[in-house]
CSV table of C-alpha atoms in Angstrom, one decimal:
chain,number,residue,atom,x,y,z
A,1,MET,CA,9.2,17.3,-9.5
A,2,THR,CA,11.0,16.8,-6.2
A,3,LEU,CA,10.2,18.6,-3.0
A,4,PRO,CA,12.5,21.7,-2.8
A,5,SER,CA,15.3,21.0,-0.2
A,6,LYS,CA,14.3,24.2,1.7
A,7,TYR,CA,11.1,22.4,2.7
A,8,GLN,CA,12.7,19.1,3.7
A,9,ASN,CA,12.8,20.1,7.3
A,10,GLY,CA,10.1,18.0,8.7
A,11,GLY,CA,10.4,16.0,11.9
A,12,ILE,CA,8.9,13.0,13.6
A,13,ASP,CA,6.8,15.4,15.8
A,14,SER,CA,5.0,17.6,13.2
A,15,SER,CA,2.5,19.1,15.6
A,16,LEU,CA,4.0,22.6,15.4
A,17,LYS,CA,6.0,22.5,12.1
A,18,GLY,CA,5.6,20.6,8.9
A,19,VAL,CA,4.8,20.7,5.2
A,20,TYR,CA,1.9,19.1,3.2
A,21,ARG,CA,2.2,19.0,-0.6
A,22,ALA,CA,-1.1,17.8,-2.2
A,23,SER,CA,-1.1,15.0,-4.7
A,24,PRO,CA,-2.6,15.4,-8.2
A,25,VAL,CA,-5.6,13.1,-7.5
A,26,LYS,CA,-8.6,14.8,-9.2
A,27,LEU,CA,-11.4,12.5,-8.3
A,28,LEU,CA,-12.4,9.9,-5.6
A,29,ILE,CA,-15.7,8.0,-6.2
A,30,TYR,CA,-16.9,5.4,-3.7
A,31,GLY,CA,-20.0,3.2,-3.2
A,32,ARG,CA,-21.8,0.2,-4.6
A,33,GLY,CA,-21.7,0.0,-8.4
A,34,THR,CA,-19.5,3.0,-8.9
A,35,SER,CA,-17.2,1.2,-11.3
A,36,LYS,CA,-20.1,1.5,-13.9
A,37,GLN,CA,-19.1,5.2,-14.1
A,38,LEU,CA,-15.7,4.5,-15.6
A,39,SER,CA,-16.6,5.7,-19.1
A,40,ASP,CA,-17.6,9.1,-17.6
A,41,VAL,CA,-14.4,9.3,-15.7
A,42,VAL,CA,-12.3,8.5,-18.8
A,43,SER,CA,-14.1,11.4,-20.5
A,44,GLU,CA,-13.6,13.7,-17.6
A,45,LEU,CA,-9.9,13.1,-17.8
A,46,GLY,CA,-9.9,14.0,-21.5
A,47,GLY,CA,-9.5,10.5,-22.8
A,48,SER,CA,-11.4,8.5,-25.4
A,49,LYS,CA,-10.0,5.0,-25.1
A,50,ALA,CA,-9.0,3.1,-22.0
A,51,PHE,CA,-6.6,0.1,-21.6
A,52,ILE,CA,-7.2,-2.1,-18.6
A,53,ILE,CA,-4.3,-3.5,-16.6
A,54,THR,CA,-5.2,-6.5,-14.3
A,55,GLY,CA,-4.1,-9.9,-13.1
A,56,ARG,CA,-5.1,-13.4,-14.1
A,57,SER,CA,-7.3,-14.2,-11.0
A,58,LEU,CA,-9.7,-11.3,-11.5
A,59,TYR,CA,-9.8,-11.9,-15.2
A,60,GLU,CA,-10.3,-15.7,-15.2
A,61,LYS,CA,-12.0,-16.4,-11.9
A,62,THR,CA,-14.4,-13.5,-11.5
A,63,PRO,CA,-16.8,-11.5,-13.7
A,64,VAL,CA,-15.2,-8.2,-12.6
A,65,ILE,CA,-13.1,-7.5,-15.7
A,66,LYS,CA,-15.8,-8.6,-18.2
A,67,ASP,CA,-18.3,-6.4,-16.4
A,68,ILE,CA,-16.0,-3.4,-16.6
A,69,GLU,CA,-15.2,-4.1,-20.2
A,70,GLN,CA,-19.0,-4.2,-21.0
A,71,SER,CA,-19.6,-1.1,-19.0
A,72,LEU,CA,-16.9,0.8,-20.9
A,73,GLY,CA,-18.4,-0.2,-24.2
A,74,SER,CA,-16.8,1.6,-27.1
A,75,VAL,CA,-14.4,3.3,-24.7
A,76,HIS,CA,-12.7,0.0,-24.0
A,77,GLY,CA,-9.5,-0.3,-26.1
A,78,GLY,CA,-7.8,-3.4,-24.7
A,79,THR,CA,-7.0,-5.5,-21.7
A,80,PHE,CA,-3.7,-6.9,-20.3
A,81,SER,CA,-4.5,-9.6,-17.7
A,82,LYS,CA,-1.2,-11.2,-16.9
A,83,ILE,CA,0.2,-9.0,-14.2
A,84,GLY,CA,1.8,-11.2,-11.6
A,85,GLN,CA,2.4,-10.8,-7.8
A,86,HIS,CA,4.9,-8.0,-7.0
A,87,ALA,CA,4.6,-6.6,-10.5
A,88,PRO,CA,7.3,-8.5,-12.4
A,89,ILE,CA,9.3,-6.3,-14.9
A,90,GLY,CA,8.7,-8.8,-17.7
A,91,ASP,CA,4.9,-8.4,-17.4
A,92,ILE,CA,5.2,-4.6,-17.3
A,93,ARG,CA,7.4,-4.6,-20.5
A,94,GLU,CA,4.9,-6.8,-22.4
A,95,ALA,CA,1.9,-4.6,-21.2
A,96,THR,CA,3.8,-1.4,-22.2
A,97,ALA,CA,4.3,-2.7,-25.7
A,98,LEU,CA,0.6,-3.6,-26.1
A,99,MET,CA,-0.6,-0.3,-24.6
A,100,ALA,CA,1.6,1.7,-27.0
A,101,LYS,CA,0.1,-0.1,-30.0
A,102,SER,CA,-3.5,0.1,-28.8
A,103,GLY,CA,-4.1,3.8,-29.4
A,104,CYS,CA,-5.5,4.2,-25.9
A,105,ASP,CA,-5.0,7.4,-24.0
A,106,VAL,CA,-6.0,6.3,-20.5
A,107,LEU,CA,-4.9,3.4,-18.3
A,108,ILE,CA,-7.3,1.7,-15.9
A,109,SER,CA,-5.8,-0.6,-13.3
A,110,VAL,CA,-8.1,-3.1,-11.6
A,111,GLY,CA,-6.9,-5.2,-8.7
A,112,GLY,CA,-4.4,-4.9,-5.8
A,113,GLY,CA,-1.1,-3.2,-5.5
A,114,SER,CA,0.6,-5.2,-8.4
A,115,PRO,CA,-1.8,-4.1,-11.2
A,116,ILE,CA,-1.9,-0.5,-9.8
A,117,ASP,CA,1.8,-0.2,-9.5
A,118,SER,CA,2.2,-1.8,-12.9
A,119,ALA,CA,0.0,0.7,-14.6
A,120,LYS,CA,2.1,3.5,-13.0
A,121,ALA,CA,5.3,1.8,-14.3
A,122,ILE,CA,3.7,1.5,-17.8
A,123,ALA,CA,2.9,5.2,-17.8
A,124,TYR,CA,6.5,5.9,-16.7
A,125,ASN,CA,7.8,3.8,-19.6
A,126,ILE,CA,5.6,5.4,-22.1
A,127,HIS,CA,6.7,8.9,-20.9
A,128,GLU,CA,10.4,7.8,-21.2
A,129,GLU,CA,9.7,6.9,-24.9
A,130,THR,CA,7.3,9.7,-25.9
A,131,SER,CA,7.7,12.5,-23.2
A,132,LYS,CA,3.9,12.3,-22.8
A,133,TRP,CA,2.1,11.3,-19.6
A,134,VAL,CA,-0.8,8.8,-19.8
A,135,PRO,CA,-3.3,9.4,-17.0
A,136,SER,CA,-4.5,6.4,-15.0
A,137,ILE,CA,-7.6,5.5,-13.1
A,138,ALA,CA,-7.3,3.0,-10.2
A,139,VAL,CA,-10.1,0.6,-9.3
A,140,PRO,CA,-8.7,-1.2,-6.3
A,141,THR,CA,-10.0,-4.6,-5.1
A,142,THR,CA,-7.8,-4.9,-2.0
A,143,LEU,CA,-6.7,-2.5,0.8
A,144,SER,CA,-3.1,-2.3,-0.2
A,145,VAL,CA,-3.4,1.5,-1.1
A,146,ALA,CA,-1.0,1.7,-4.0
A,147,GLU,CA,-3.5,4.1,-5.6
A,148,THR,CA,-2.6,7.2,-3.5
A,149,THR,CA,1.2,7.3,-4.1
A,150,GLN,CA,3.6,8.6,-6.7
A,151,ASN,CA,5.7,5.4,-6.4
A,152,ALA,CA,5.6,2.5,-8.8
A,153,GLY,CA,7.2,-0.6,-7.3
A,154,PHE,CA,8.1,-3.6,-9.4
A,155,THR,CA,10.3,-6.7,-9.3
A,156,THR,CA,13.4,-7.3,-11.4
A,157,GLU,CA,14.3,-10.6,-13.0
A,158,GLU,CA,16.7,-11.1,-10.0
A,159,LYS,CA,13.6,-10.7,-7.7
A,160,HIS,CA,14.8,-7.4,-6.3
A,161,LYS,CA,12.1,-4.8,-5.4
A,162,ILE,CA,12.8,-1.4,-6.9
A,163,ALA,CA,10.6,1.6,-7.7
A,164,VAL,CA,10.3,4.7,-9.9
A,165,SER,CA,8.7,7.8,-8.6
A,166,ASN,CA,7.0,10.9,-10.1
A,167,PRO,CA,3.9,12.9,-9.1
A,168,GLU,CA,2.5,12.3,-12.5
A,169,LEU,CA,2.3,8.6,-11.7
A,170,VAL,CA,-0.4,9.2,-9.0
A,171,PRO,CA,-3.7,7.9,-10.5
A,172,LYS,CA,-5.9,10.9,-11.5
A,173,ALA,CA,-9.0,9.1,-10.3
A,174,VAL,CA,-9.8,6.4,-7.7
A,175,ILE,CA,-13.0,4.3,-7.7
A,176,TYR,CA,-13.9,2.2,-4.6
A,177,ASP,CA,-16.7,-0.2,-5.5
A,178,GLY,CA,-17.8,-2.2,-2.5
A,179,GLU,CA,-19.6,-4.7,-4.8
A,180,ILE,CA,-16.4,-5.5,-6.7
A,181,ALA,CA,-14.6,-6.0,-3.5
A,182,LEU,CA,-16.8,-8.9,-2.6
A,183,HIS,CA,-14.9,-10.9,-5.2
A,184,THR,CA,-11.7,-10.6,-3.2
A,185,PRO,CA,-11.0,-13.6,-1.1
A,186,LEU,CA,-11.4,-12.9,2.6
A,187,ASN,CA,-7.9,-13.9,3.6
A,188,LEU,CA,-6.4,-11.5,0.9
A,189,TRP,CA,-8.9,-8.8,1.9
A,190,THR,CA,-8.1,-8.8,5.6
A,191,SER,CA,-4.3,-9.2,5.1
A,192,THR,CA,-4.2,-6.2,2.9
A,193,GLY,CA,-6.2,-4.4,5.6
A,194,ILE,CA,-3.2,-5.0,7.8
A,195,ARG,CA,-1.0,-3.5,5.0
A,196,SER,CA,-3.2,-0.4,5.2
A,197,LEU,CA,-2.8,-0.4,9.0
A,198,ASP,CA,1.0,-0.6,8.4
A,199,HIS,CA,0.8,2.6,6.3
A,200,ALA,CA,-1.1,4.5,9.0
A,201,VAL,CA,1.1,3.4,11.9
A,202,GLU,CA,4.4,4.1,10.1
A,203,LEU,CA,3.2,7.5,8.9
A,204,MET,CA,2.7,8.5,12.5
A,205,TYR,CA,6.5,8.7,12.9
A,206,HIS,CA,7.4,9.5,9.3
A,207,PRO,CA,9.6,12.7,9.2
A,208,LEU,CA,7.7,14.1,6.1
A,209,ALA,CA,4.2,13.4,7.4
A,210,SER,CA,2.4,16.6,8.4
A,211,GLU,CA,0.0,16.8,11.3
A,212,ILE,CA,-2.8,18.0,9.0
A,213,PRO,CA,-4.1,16.2,7.1
A,214,THR,CA,-1.8,13.1,7.2
A,215,LYS,CA,-1.5,12.1,10.8
A,216,ARG,CA,-5.0,13.1,11.8
A,217,MET,CA,-6.3,11.0,8.9
A,218,CYS,CA,-4.0,8.1,9.9
A,219,LEU,CA,-5.5,8.1,13.4
A,220,GLU,CA,-9.0,7.9,12.1
A,221,ALA,CA,-7.9,5.2,9.6
A,222,ILE,CA,-6.4,3.1,12.5
A,223,LYS,CA,-9.7,3.4,14.4
A,224,ASP,CA,-11.7,2.3,11.5
A,225,LEU,CA,-9.4,-0.6,10.5
A,226,PHE,CA,-9.5,-1.9,14.1
A,227,THR,CA,-13.4,-1.6,13.9
A,228,TYR,CA,-14.2,-2.9,10.5
A,229,LEU,CA,-11.7,-5.6,9.7
A,230,PRO,CA,-13.1,-7.9,12.4
A,231,GLN,CA,-16.6,-7.0,11.1
A,232,SER,CA,-15.6,-7.9,7.6
A,233,LYS,CA,-14.3,-11.2,8.7
A,234,ALA,CA,-17.5,-11.9,10.5
A,235,ASN,CA,-19.7,-10.8,7.6
A,236,PRO,CA,-17.6,-11.2,4.4
A,237,GLU,CA,-20.5,-10.6,2.1
A,238,ASP,CA,-21.3,-7.1,3.5
A,239,ALA,CA,-20.4,-4.7,0.7
A,240,ASP,CA,-21.0,-1.7,2.9
A,241,VAL,CA,-18.4,-2.8,5.4
A,242,ARG,CA,-16.0,-3.3,2.6
A,243,THR,CA,-16.7,0.2,1.3
A,244,LYS,CA,-16.0,1.6,4.8
A,245,LEU,CA,-12.7,-0.2,4.8
A,246,PHE,CA,-11.9,1.3,1.4
A,247,LEU,CA,-12.3,4.7,2.9
A,248,ALA,CA,-10.2,3.7,5.9
A,249,CYS,CA,-7.4,2.5,3.6
A,250,TYR,CA,-7.5,5.8,1.6
A,251,ALA,CA,-7.1,7.7,4.8
A,252,SER,CA,-4.3,5.5,5.9
A,253,LEU,CA,-2.1,6.7,3.1
A,254,PHE,CA,-4.0,9.9,2.3
A,255,PRO,CA,-2.4,11.3,-0.9
A,256,PHE,CA,0.7,13.4,-0.3
A,257,LEU,CA,3.9,13.6,-2.1
A,258,TYR,CA,6.8,12.1,-0.1
A,259,THR,CA,10.2,10.7,-1.1
A,260,GLY,CA,11.9,7.6,0.1
A,261,GLY,CA,10.3,4.7,2.0
A,262,VAL,CA,7.4,4.6,4.4
A,263,GLY,CA,9.2,3.0,7.3
A,264,LEU,CA,11.0,0.0,8.7
A,265,SER,CA,8.1,-2.4,8.7
A,266,HIS,CA,7.7,-1.7,5.0
A,267,SER,CA,11.4,-2.2,4.4
A,268,ILE,CA,11.2,-5.6,6.0
A,269,GLY,CA,8.2,-6.4,3.8
A,270,HIS,CA,10.0,-5.5,0.6
A,271,ALA,CA,13.0,-7.5,1.7
A,272,ILE,CA,11.0,-10.7,2.2
A,273,GLY,CA,8.0,-10.2,-0.1
A,274,ALA,CA,9.4,-10.6,-3.6
A,275,THR,CA,12.3,-12.9,-2.6
A,276,TYR,CA,10.1,-15.5,-1.0
A,277,SER,CA,6.8,-14.8,-2.9
A,278,ILE,CA,5.0,-13.6,0.1
A,279,PRO,CA,2.2,-11.1,-0.6
A,280,HIS,CA,2.7,-7.6,0.9
A,281,GLY,CA,-0.5,-7.9,3.0
A,282,ILE,CA,1.1,-11.0,4.7
A,283,THR,CA,4.5,-9.3,5.1
A,284,SER,CA,2.8,-6.5,7.2
A,285,CYS,CA,1.1,-9.2,9.3
A,286,LEU,CA,4.6,-10.4,10.1
A,287,SER,CA,6.5,-7.2,10.5
A,288,LEU,CA,4.3,-4.4,11.9
A,289,ALA,CA,3.9,-5.4,15.5
A,290,PRO,CA,7.7,-6.3,16.0
A,291,THR,CA,8.6,-3.0,14.3
A,292,VAL,CA,6.4,-1.0,16.7
A,293,ARG,CA,8.0,-2.9,19.7
A,294,PHE,CA,11.4,-1.9,18.4
A,295,LYS,CA,10.3,1.8,17.9
A,296,ALA,CA,9.0,1.9,21.5
A,297,SER,CA,12.6,2.4,22.7
A,298,ASN,CA,12.9,5.6,20.7
A,299,PRO,CA,11.3,8.4,22.8
A,300,GLU,CA,10.4,10.6,19.8
A,301,GLU,CA,8.9,7.8,17.8
A,302,ALA,CA,7.2,6.3,20.8
A,303,LYS,CA,5.5,9.6,21.6
A,304,GLN,CA,3.8,9.4,18.2
A,305,ILE,CA,2.8,5.7,18.5
A,306,ALA,CA,1.3,6.4,21.9
A,307,ARG,CA,-1.2,8.8,20.3
A,308,ILE,CA,-2.9,5.7,18.8
A,309,ILE,CA,-4.0,4.4,22.2
A,310,PRO,CA,-7.4,6.1,22.5
A,311,TYR,CA,-8.2,5.3,18.8
A,312,ILE,CA,-8.0,1.5,19.5
A,313,GLY,CA,-10.0,1.6,22.7
A,314,LYS,CA,-7.1,1.1,25.1
A,315,GLN,CA,-6.3,2.8,28.3
A,316,GLY,CA,-3.0,4.7,28.3
A,317,THR,CA,-0.4,4.5,31.1
A,318,GLY,CA,1.1,7.9,30.6
A,319,ASN,CA,4.4,6.3,29.6
A,320,ASP,CA,5.0,6.4,25.9
A,321,GLU,CA,7.2,3.4,25.8
A,322,LYS,CA,4.7,1.2,27.6
A,323,ASP,CA,1.8,2.6,25.5
A,324,SER,CA,3.7,1.7,22.4
A,325,HIS,CA,4.0,-1.9,23.6
A,326,ILE,CA,0.2,-1.8,24.2
A,327,VAL,CA,-0.3,-0.7,20.6
A,328,ALA,CA,2.0,-3.5,19.3
A,329,ASP,CA,0.2,-6.1,21.4
A,330,ALA,CA,-3.2,-4.8,20.0
A,331,ILE,CA,-1.8,-5.1,16.4
A,332,SER,CA,-0.7,-8.7,17.2
A,333,LYS,CA,-4.1,-9.6,18.6
A,334,LEU,CA,-5.9,-8.1,15.6
A,335,VAL,CA,-3.7,-10.0,13.1
A,336,GLU,CA,-4.2,-13.3,15.0
A,337,GLY,CA,-8.0,-12.6,15.3
A,338,LEU,CA,-8.2,-12.3,11.5
A,339,GLY,CA,-6.5,-15.7,11.2
A,340,HIS,CA,-3.2,-14.7,9.8
A,341,LYS,CA,0.1,-16.5,10.6
A,342,THR,CA,2.9,-14.4,12.1
A,343,THR,CA,6.1,-16.4,11.6
A,344,LEU,CA,8.5,-16.7,8.6
A,345,THR,CA,8.6,-20.4,9.2
A,346,ALA,CA,4.9,-20.6,8.3
A,347,TYR,CA,5.8,-19.3,4.9
A,348,ASN,CA,8.8,-21.6,4.4
A,349,VAL,CA,11.4,-18.9,4.5
A,350,PRO,CA,14.8,-20.6,5.0
A,351,THR,CA,16.4,-20.4,8.4
A,352,GLY,CA,19.9,-19.6,9.5
A,353,ASP,CA,22.2,-16.7,10.3
A,354,ALA,CA,23.2,-16.1,6.7
A,355,GLU,CA,19.5,-15.9,5.6
A,356,GLU,CA,18.6,-13.5,8.5
A,357,GLU,CA,21.6,-11.3,7.6
A,358,ALA,CA,20.6,-11.3,3.9
A,359,ILE,CA,17.0,-10.2,4.8
A,360,ALA,CA,18.3,-7.4,7.1
A,361,SER,CA,20.8,-6.3,4.5
A,362,ARG,CA,18.1,-6.1,1.8
A,363,ALA,CA,15.8,-4.1,4.1
A,364,LEU,CA,18.4,-1.5,5.0
A,365,HIS,CA,20.4,-1.6,1.8
A,366,SER,CA,23.6,-1.8,3.9
A,367,LYS,CA,25.2,-3.9,6.6
A,368,GLU,CA,26.7,-0.6,7.9
A,369,HIS,CA,23.3,0.9,8.8
A,370,LYS,CA,23.1,1.8,12.5
A,371,ASP,CA,20.0,-0.4,12.9
A,372,PHE,CA,21.4,-3.5,11.2
A,373,ALA,CA,22.0,-5.5,14.3
A,374,ASN,CA,18.6,-4.6,15.7
A,375,LEU,CA,16.9,-5.5,12.5
A,376,LYS,CA,18.7,-8.8,12.3
A,377,LYS,CA,17.3,-9.6,15.7
A,378,ILE,CA,13.8,-8.7,14.6
A,379,VAL,CA,14.1,-11.0,11.6
A,380,HIS,CA,15.5,-13.8,13.9
A,381,ASP,CA,12.5,-13.4,16.2
A,382,LEU,CA,10.1,-13.7,13.3
A,383,TYR,CA,10.9,-17.4,12.8
């Protein structure tokens, strides 16, 4: 189902005109120990057997998956624990085959964006073969927020990032368990928090983002991310702070059905993430502040970015361009305060004009794009 073209008339300023199409999320459960309610959620979705999709680290290095399997009891019908970073297509194909043979009628994704997107891609593949949609439940362990969208991103054998999209791919239920989140390493946790911030900031100038609820939720999310990410770094064992950050991340990409990409920072992230094996949380640490500085020169976009000022405790100047630079500087300070590196050199990305041009081309999908030269300069400055 695509949005009828007659409604595709949104604008960067949606304060007086816009469209909000609700997503098919049926249930959000949050709090300590809530993952123990998974068997009830499976039943509520009309299922009887659940197949878990996750990655090696959670399965091999933490008790999280074993605990969930035990909690599910007879409802547990299988586990695939080999999903790699950026959701490689080979892993998805292998998991799809196992899921199809398992007799399960619900998917449960546990982990960050890669397992969650993989579960969506598996559901898409099964639908392609059977014309039936398998509902999924997301149990995130990071703040990447793949759980609220209809897009399933994955990586081809050539390391190109592509996606499939359908409203039926949105997980029907999301469970945020602050206790499970304590098993996520702090560096990964806070970097994906910046990914969540990336969503919220870029939706402020997204042409399909409505004022209510999307932008208002984004502003609150930005405030909470600036508040609780430093607290989580200072007190990494505080499950309640992690739960508050889960809610902030949900608000940052509050479920709504949109088509296309989120924004330029995300495009840069996709261009460098899979190619150089850089996690998406880290790509946002690299790309968000420079993107906001670039957007500051666009009056319409700067007006929306400037709205962030009071939500991060800063004093506005009354000039949207200057205020956008204040926002960009605050993002840079937050990233650095969390201990994340902000240069491509730090992640061993090859240098040179040809490499910069290739990254810009992947991000914009064309060297003919009007922003190609500007983006190439942004990439150059990231070294």
